[in-house]
Amino acid sequence: MIRNYFKIAFRNLVRSKGYSALTIFGLALGLAVSLLSVLYVKDELSYDRYHKRAGRIYRINSDISFSRKGIKAATSPTPMGQTLKREFPEVEEATRLGKYGNHLVKSDRATIREQGVLYADSTVFDVFTLPMLAGNPKKALTEPQSVVVTASTAKKYFGTTDALNRVLIFDDNDVRRVTAVIDDIPAQSHFQADFLLPLYTTKDARVNKWGNHIFNTYLLLRPGTDPNMVDAKFERILQTYVDPALRQFFNTSLAETRKAGNYFNYSLMPLTDIHLHSDREGELLPNNSIEYVFLFLIIGLFILLIAVFNFINLTTARSAKRAREVGVRKAAGSTRTELILQFLTESLVTTFLALLAGIGLVYFLLPTFNILATKKLEFSQIIDTSAGLYLLAGTGLVSVLAGLYPALYLSSFKPIAALAGKIWVIPGRQSLRSYLVVFQFALSVMLIIGTLLINRQMQYIQTKKLGFNKDQVLVINTAQSTLQEVTTFKNEVLRNPAVKTGTVSGFLPVTSNRWSDMWYPEKETDQKMSVGMQEWQVDPDYLATMGMQLAKGRNFMADRFTDNQAVIINESAAKRFGYQNPIGKVIHKTGGEQLTIIGVVKDFHYESLRNTIEPVGLVINATALGGNINAYLSDVSFRLNTIDVSSALVSIEKNWKQIAPGRPFEYSFLSANFDAMYRSEQRIGQLFTAFAAVAILIACLGLFGLSAFAAEQRQKEIGVRKVLGASITGIVTLLSKDFLKPVLIAIVIASPVAWWAINKWLQNFAYKVDIGWWVFALAGFLSIGIALLTVSFQSIKAALMNPVKSLRSD
């Protein structure tokens, strides 16, 4: 009996090739998109779970407010970890990770400027799971000149993983010996490193002050420990250690700080929550958002539902063609249960064929999806044992969902009526198809509106006046170069007629994660009057090179030694200080440093447009220029004055190689660095566009099939109307309007839902576009136009048919 079910199912699929192709292709697309979304979600949820003790590892987060500005940081005070280990019995081990920009790394085989350098405590191997291929984890980071490398890094620099005791040179003169080789850190990690260096050798670790929030601190709690118990004990740490630090360095107390409306709070965050639930200053890598992950999961589910509803619509629309078959089977003694099983078998066969086609689509689409989602998902993840079982179970569920209603509907036909070709239409059965079409197009319209508004926000970001000119600015990384090298290089490049201006600086208006210091108006010490202001070290050519404009006062002058104690503040800082005319005013830090305001630069966006513009002070760094160009002054930027950028780059690279032979020439453009800040939003926009296109395509496939069956069922009616004088336009309108009604209803339903969702997303931006009515109108017109194009083919075809041919059978 079961074999007979499958035989009949395949026979019916072959008999109705067009219907079968529409159904299978629609389901295949839905399954392919849902598979891709599930792979994406599974990958996102797996972050940091490879650590054997992941459930007991927590990071210490800091929530600090001073100068009326709150800071959420992933870092914590330098001594925090070891203090908690010593005083809290719940803490089994503690370790810290820190990042200090890039480093120039040399071996006999290669010289490369590396980004993946982390500093770590020797206890890092006791907390995290970092399998060691060679070396002793207890001693790997105990020597000051040691370095731990990953397997791929060892191959890159030495051609083999047998790298113990081999030598690497960091930043020209820092000779280090490889003391261990570890496996490459999985991609599903909130931190990445090709090199691990001993953290205790850094200046910040040696200072070891409670006011320094430099490193990410992690705790390994003992088995069975409630993290809330540790959180509750942080108040003791604040009173014992933070309060004395405030008194010593800021002449205030914890109580006075809280009285002024400020706060210091520390808390634990589970390791496995960091990637999707943390967006703090001092993150080791950019994280994702759990909201985006759920969004992609929901979109994948919705697109699958659109495909399932297509199946239901197309199957019930073909009911007239299957009516006589049902009548014959019932007259021959088939029970309703047997008919239901037959139709469910057909659904299972169709779904299984769609699954095979969907897996094929995933194979071809996965490389493109990886580029859009910036992932490294592999096709093998779909066909491994556990995923395969879930896939088969999911296919069975989809086949039941898609086939159950058509099976119940078709098996309910009365045999006499079915054999006579007179099917009694149960009230609501026809309208159900309309409801499903409404649902399909409502989802499609929501995705269209989302795509339009996300792309509009991206366009707004690209075209908004930023307060600086990001175009034609070449940025060259000169970290670890000497003052003389950088100065000579800058002067040589400025001789090039293709270069307009140049500047040496430590900060560009496209970087983030910068701390603010507490500044006060002259003679003021009340915390309520303090202003959180960032301090950027620049040179006199910075404003001209960045295209910034002064609102008041003057720029720095190279021949004025007194400018070493001067500052140029932005308009936001002037407002916070309460100055109508700030020129000549003196501001100071707690501790004595005083600066005289000589100018006010017009506000410029130096972070993402998600954030408001905060106070910034530009200063000349005279003392830091005596040695190496470190983290304070690590970039030389040039404003180009040519359209022949390639030739200018060749000339500038030649200057660099003459001054710094052996060092790689690394550059970027300020505009590209600016775009990188919005990479996640650009990715969301691209994925939305792709999902919207797929949703519309699947919905149109269903609409195409429904219009074809409607035209076929109304052949005789169309023939009669043509004989009585109906025009082709009138018949096309007659056939099309029934399908436009559900689309119009879908637009009405989708618009407020889409407005709510996109408005919530736009709340992440301090500067954003307005949601105009025209976006919804455009989405509506697009949906109607697409629906008309889909239906009109079948409508015109039916209207052009010879009426004699359609009436001949009666």
mmCIF file of N, CA and C in Angstrom, residues 707-779:
data_model
loop_
_atom_site.group_PDB
_atom_site.id
_atom_site.type_symbol
_atom_site.label_atom_id
_atom_site.label_comp_id
_atom_site.label_asym_id
_atom_site.label_seq_id
_atom_site.Cartn_x
_atom_site.Cartn_y
_atom_site.Cartn_z
ATOM 1 N N SER A 707 -3.076 32.365 -10.605
ATOM 2 C CA SER A 707 -3.695 33.046 -11.741
ATOM 3 C C SER A 707 -3.868 32.095 -12.923
ATOM 4 N N ALA A 708 -2.913 31.175 -13.089
ATOM 5 C CA ALA A 708 -3.030 30.196 -14.176
ATOM 6 C C ALA A 708 -4.225 29.278 -13.957
ATOM 7 N N PHE A 709 -4.389 28.791 -12.717
ATOM 8 C CA PHE A 709 -5.526 27.909 -12.428
ATOM 9 C C PHE A 709 -6.848 28.658 -12.497
ATOM 10 N N ALA A 710 -6.849 29.925 -12.050
ATOM 11 C CA ALA A 710 -8.074 30.725 -12.116
ATOM 12 C C ALA A 710 -8.489 30.941 -13.564
ATOM 13 N N ALA A 711 -7.505 31.240 -14.433
ATOM 14 C CA ALA A 711 -7.812 31.434 -15.850
ATOM 15 C C ALA A 711 -8.320 30.153 -16.484
ATOM 16 N N GLU A 712 -7.750 29.021 -16.075
ATOM 17 C CA GLU A 712 -8.169 27.730 -16.629
ATOM 18 C C GLU A 712 -9.591 27.390 -16.208
ATOM 19 N N GLN A 713 -9.918 27.648 -14.920
ATOM 20 C CA GLN A 713 -11.254 27.334 -14.423
ATOM 21 C C GLN A 713 -12.327 28.238 -15.038
ATOM 22 N N ARG A 714 -11.904 29.439 -15.450
ATOM 23 C CA ARG A 714 -12.889 30.403 -15.967
ATOM 24 C C ARG A 714 -12.829 30.515 -17.489
ATOM 25 N N GLN A 715 -12.305 29.462 -18.131
ATOM 26 C CA GLN A 715 -12.182 29.492 -19.586
ATOM 27 C C GLN A 715 -13.533 29.697 -20.267
ATOM 28 N N LYS A 716 -14.511 28.928 -19.846
ATOM 29 C CA LYS A 716 -15.824 29.000 -20.497
ATOM 30 C C LYS A 716 -16.490 30.339 -20.223
ATOM 31 N N GLU A 717 -16.324 30.839 -18.985
ATOM 32 C CA GLU A 717 -16.874 32.159 -18.666
ATOM 33 C C GLU A 717 -16.245 33.224 -19.556
ATOM 34 N N ILE A 718 -14.920 33.135 -19.745
ATOM 35 C CA ILE A 718 -14.220 34.106 -20.597
ATOM 36 C C ILE A 718 -14.721 33.997 -22.035
ATOM 37 N N GLY A 719 -14.920 32.731 -22.495
ATOM 38 C CA GLY A 719 -15.433 32.529 -23.851
ATOM 39 C C GLY A 719 -16.800 33.153 -24.039
ATOM 40 N N VAL A 720 -17.692 32.958 -23.081
ATOM 41 C CA VAL A 720 -19.033 33.544 -23.162
ATOM 42 C C VAL A 720 -18.948 35.067 -23.185
ATOM 43 N N ARG A 721 -18.107 35.641 -22.311
ATOM 44 C CA ARG A 721 -17.981 37.098 -22.257
ATOM 45 C C ARG A 721 -17.453 37.654 -23.585
ATOM 46 N N LYS A 722 -16.501 36.943 -24.228
ATOM 47 C CA LYS A 722 -15.965 37.425 -25.488
ATOM 48 C C LYS A 722 -17.002 37.350 -26.598
ATOM 49 N N VAL A 723 -17.799 36.277 -26.578
ATOM 50 C CA VAL A 723 -18.867 36.142 -27.571
ATOM 51 C C VAL A 723 -19.878 37.270 -27.417
ATOM 52 N N LEU A 724 -20.140 37.669 -26.165
ATOM 53 C CA LEU A 724 -21.104 38.738 -25.895
ATOM 54 C C LEU A 724 -20.498 40.135 -26.070
ATOM 55 N N GLY A 725 -19.215 40.197 -26.483
ATOM 56 C CA GLY A 725 -18.630 41.489 -26.814
ATOM 57 C C GLY A 725 -17.647 42.061 -25.827
ATOM 58 N N ALA A 726 -17.230 41.305 -24.823
ATOM 59 C CA ALA A 726 -16.277 41.823 -23.845
ATOM 60 C C ALA A 726 -14.923 42.081 -24.509
ATOM 61 N N SER A 727 -14.282 43.183 -24.125
ATOM 62 C CA SER A 727 -12.970 43.525 -24.681
ATOM 63 C C SER A 727 -11.866 42.775 -23.943
ATOM 64 N N ILE A 728 -10.705 42.741 -24.581
ATOM 65 C CA ILE A 728 -9.548 42.082 -23.951
ATOM 66 C C ILE A 728 -9.170 42.818 -22.667
ATOM 67 N N THR A 729 -9.198 44.172 -22.703
ATOM 68 C CA THR A 729 -8.871 44.964 -21.516
ATOM 69 C C THR A 729 -9.823 44.653 -20.366
ATOM 70 N N GLY A 730 -11.121 44.523 -20.701
ATOM 71 C CA GLY A 730 -12.110 44.223 -19.670
ATOM 72 C C GLY A 730 -11.887 42.868 -19.043
ATOM 73 N N ILE A 731 -11.519 41.877 -19.850
ATOM 74 C CA ILE A 731 -11.287 40.524 -19.322
ATOM 75 C C ILE A 731 -10.021 40.492 -18.465
ATOM 76 N N VAL A 732 -8.953 41.189 -18.939
ATOM 77 C CA VAL A 732 -7.716 41.239 -18.157
ATOM 78 C C VAL A 732 -7.976 41.898 -16.810
ATOM 79 N N THR A 733 -8.746 42.981 -16.822
ATOM 80 C CA THR A 733 -9.090 43.670 -15.569
ATOM 81 C C THR A 733 -9.892 42.762 -14.659
ATOM 82 N N LEU A 734 -10.842 42.020 -15.238
ATOM 83 C CA LEU A 734 -11.680 41.108 -14.457
ATOM 84 C C LEU A 734 -10.836 40.054 -13.748
ATOM 85 N N LEU A 735 -9.900 39.470 -14.476
ATOM 86 C CA LEU A 735 -9.079 38.399 -13.897
ATOM 87 C C LEU A 735 -8.036 38.944 -12.913
ATOM 88 N N SER A 736 -7.569 40.185 -13.137
ATOM 89 C CA SER A 736 -6.492 40.718 -12.308
ATOM 90 C C SER A 736 -6.976 41.274 -10.980
ATOM 91 N N LYS A 737 -8.185 41.868 -10.980
ATOM 92 C CA LYS A 737 -8.617 42.581 -9.778
ATOM 93 C C LYS A 737 -8.793 41.657 -8.577
ATOM 94 N N ASP A 738 -9.173 40.401 -8.835
ATOM 95 C CA ASP A 738 -9.346 39.473 -7.710
ATOM 96 C C ASP A 738 -8.035 39.215 -6.978
ATOM 97 N N PHE A 739 -6.922 39.317 -7.715
ATOM 98 C CA PHE A 739 -5.619 39.075 -7.082
ATOM 99 C C PHE A 739 -5.014 40.336 -6.493
ATOM 100 N N LEU A 740 -5.479 41.507 -6.940
ATOM 101 C CA LEU A 740 -4.951 42.756 -6.407
ATOM 102 C C LEU A 740 -5.545 43.095 -5.044
ATOM 103 N N LYS A 741 -6.762 42.630 -4.783
ATOM 104 C CA LYS A 741 -7.395 42.919 -3.494
ATOM 105 C C LYS A 741 -6.554 42.407 -2.322
ATOM 106 N N PRO A 742 -6.127 41.137 -2.344
ATOM 107 C CA PRO A 742 -5.278 40.670 -1.228
ATOM 108 C C PRO A 742 -3.972 41.449 -1.101
ATOM 109 N N VAL A 743 -3.410 41.872 -2.242
ATOM 110 C CA VAL A 743 -2.161 42.628 -2.200
ATOM 111 C C VAL A 743 -2.384 43.987 -1.536
ATOM 112 N N LEU A 744 -3.484 44.650 -1.862
ATOM 113 C CA LEU A 744 -3.804 45.936 -1.245
ATOM 114 C C LEU A 744 -4.013 45.788 0.258
ATOM 115 N N ILE A 745 -4.714 44.732 0.646
ATOM 116 C CA ILE A 745 -4.923 44.476 2.077
ATOM 117 C C ILE A 745 -3.575 44.218 2.763
ATOM 118 N N ALA A 746 -2.695 43.493 2.078
ATOM 119 C CA ALA A 746 -1.367 43.202 2.636
ATOM 120 C C ALA A 746 -0.583 44.486 2.876
ATOM 121 N N ILE A 747 -0.681 45.446 1.959
ATOM 122 C CA ILE A 747 0.020 46.718 2.119
ATOM 123 C C ILE A 747 -0.490 47.455 3.344
ATOM 124 N N VAL A 748 -1.809 47.461 3.543
ATOM 125 C CA VAL A 748 -2.406 48.143 4.685
ATOM 126 C C VAL A 748 -1.959 47.505 5.996
ATOM 127 N N ILE A 749 -1.878 46.175 6.026
ATOM 128 C CA ILE A 749 -1.474 45.464 7.246
ATOM 129 C C ILE A 749 0.027 45.629 7.509
ATOM 130 N N ALA A 750 0.828 45.545 6.438
ATOM 131 C CA ALA A 750 2.287 45.526 6.603
ATOM 132 C C ALA A 750 2.855 46.893 6.977
ATOM 133 N N SER A 751 2.257 47.960 6.499
ATOM 134 C CA SER A 751 2.838 49.297 6.676
ATOM 135 C C SER A 751 3.037 49.686 8.137
ATOM 136 N N PRO A 752 2.002 49.586 9.023
ATOM 137 C CA PRO A 752 2.242 49.970 10.421
ATOM 138 C C PRO A 752 3.232 49.064 11.138
ATOM 139 N N VAL A 753 3.206 47.760 10.796
ATOM 140 C CA VAL A 753 4.164 46.835 11.423
ATOM 141 C C VAL A 753 5.584 47.194 11.005
ATOM 142 N N ALA A 754 5.768 47.466 9.714
ATOM 143 C CA ALA A 754 7.100 47.837 9.218
ATOM 144 C C ALA A 754 7.550 49.160 9.826
ATOM 145 N N TRP A 755 6.614 50.123 9.981
ATOM 146 C CA TRP A 755 6.961 51.410 10.586
ATOM 147 C C TRP A 755 7.467 51.208 12.012
ATOM 148 N N TRP A 756 6.782 50.365 12.765
ATOM 149 C CA TRP A 756 7.187 50.118 14.156
ATOM 150 C C TRP A 756 8.575 49.482 14.206
ATOM 151 N N ALA A 757 8.814 48.477 13.356
ATOM 152 C CA ALA A 757 10.091 47.750 13.392
ATOM 153 C C ALA A 757 11.252 48.641 12.962
ATOM 154 N N ILE A 758 11.064 49.404 11.872
ATOM 155 C CA ILE A 758 12.178 50.223 11.376
ATOM 156 C C ILE A 758 12.415 51.408 12.304
ATOM 157 N N ASN A 759 11.364 51.919 12.928
ATOM 158 C CA ASN A 759 11.532 53.013 13.884
ATOM 159 C C ASN A 759 12.344 52.550 15.087
ATOM 160 N N LYS A 760 12.117 51.320 15.513
ATOM 161 C CA LYS A 760 12.895 50.766 16.623
ATOM 162 C C LYS A 760 14.360 50.611 16.231
ATOM 163 N N TRP A 761 14.624 50.186 15.003
ATOM 164 C CA TRP A 761 16.003 50.046 14.535
ATOM 165 C C TRP A 761 16.682 51.400 14.443
ATOM 166 N N LEU A 762 15.975 52.411 13.962
ATOM 167 C CA LEU A 762 16.561 53.741 13.808
ATOM 168 C C LEU A 762 16.879 54.390 15.149
ATOM 169 N N GLN A 763 16.270 53.900 16.234
ATOM 170 C CA GLN A 763 16.572 54.449 17.551
ATOM 171 C C GLN A 763 18.014 54.194 17.966
ATOM 172 N N ASN A 764 18.702 53.268 17.261
ATOM 173 C CA ASN A 764 20.116 53.024 17.539
ATOM 174 C C ASN A 764 21.000 54.166 17.057
ATOM 175 N N PHE A 765 20.441 55.093 16.259
ATOM 176 C CA PHE A 765 21.213 56.194 15.693
ATOM 177 C C PHE A 765 20.791 57.508 16.322
ATOM 178 N N ALA A 766 21.781 58.294 16.737
ATOM 179 C CA ALA A 766 21.477 59.629 17.241
ATOM 180 C C ALA A 766 21.105 60.556 16.093
ATOM 181 N N TYR A 767 21.631 60.262 14.901
ATOM 182 C CA TYR A 767 21.344 61.057 13.709
ATOM 183 C C TYR A 767 20.752 60.117 12.665
ATOM 184 N N LYS A 768 19.532 60.402 12.242
ATOM 185 C CA LYS A 768 18.830 59.451 11.379
ATOM 186 C C LYS A 768 17.867 60.165 10.444
ATOM 187 N N VAL A 769 17.419 59.425 9.436
ATOM 188 C CA VAL A 769 16.456 59.965 8.470
ATOM 189 C C VAL A 769 15.056 59.943 9.068
ATOM 190 N N ASP A 770 14.194 60.756 8.501
ATOM 191 C CA ASP A 770 12.784 60.705 8.864
ATOM 192 C C ASP A 770 12.107 59.597 8.071
ATOM 193 N N ILE A 771 11.137 58.950 8.696
ATOM 194 C CA ILE A 771 10.387 57.899 8.002
ATOM 195 C C ILE A 771 9.240 58.579 7.268
ATOM 196 N N GLY A 772 9.449 58.878 5.992
ATOM 197 C CA GLY A 772 8.436 59.584 5.211
ATOM 198 C C GLY A 772 7.353 58.649 4.688
ATOM 199 N N TRP A 773 6.197 59.238 4.450
ATOM 200 C CA TRP A 773 5.072 58.443 3.935
ATOM 201 C C TRP A 773 5.370 57.870 2.556
ATOM 202 N N TRP A 774 6.241 58.574 1.814
ATOM 203 C CA TRP A 774 6.501 58.142 0.443
ATOM 204 C C TRP A 774 7.176 56.765 0.379
ATOM 205 N N VAL A 775 7.878 56.391 1.461
ATOM 206 C CA VAL A 775 8.522 55.071 1.477
ATOM 207 C C VAL A 775 7.462 53.969 1.428
ATOM 208 N N PHE A 776 6.401 54.155 2.201
ATOM 209 C CA PHE A 776 5.330 53.161 2.219
ATOM 210 C C PHE A 776 4.568 53.173 0.895
ATOM 211 N N ALA A 777 4.392 54.387 0.329
ATOM 212 C CA ALA A 777 3.717 54.474 -0.969
ATOM 213 C C ALA A 777 4.535 53.778 -2.052
ATOM 214 N N LEU A 778 5.866 54.000 -2.031
ATOM 215 C CA LEU A 778 6.736 53.363 -3.024
ATOM 216 C C LEU A 778 6.709 51.842 -2.873
ATOM 217 N N ALA A 779 6.774 51.363 -1.624
ATOM 218 C CA ALA A 779 6.716 49.920 -1.396
ATOM 219 C C ALA A 779 5.388 49.354 -1.887
#
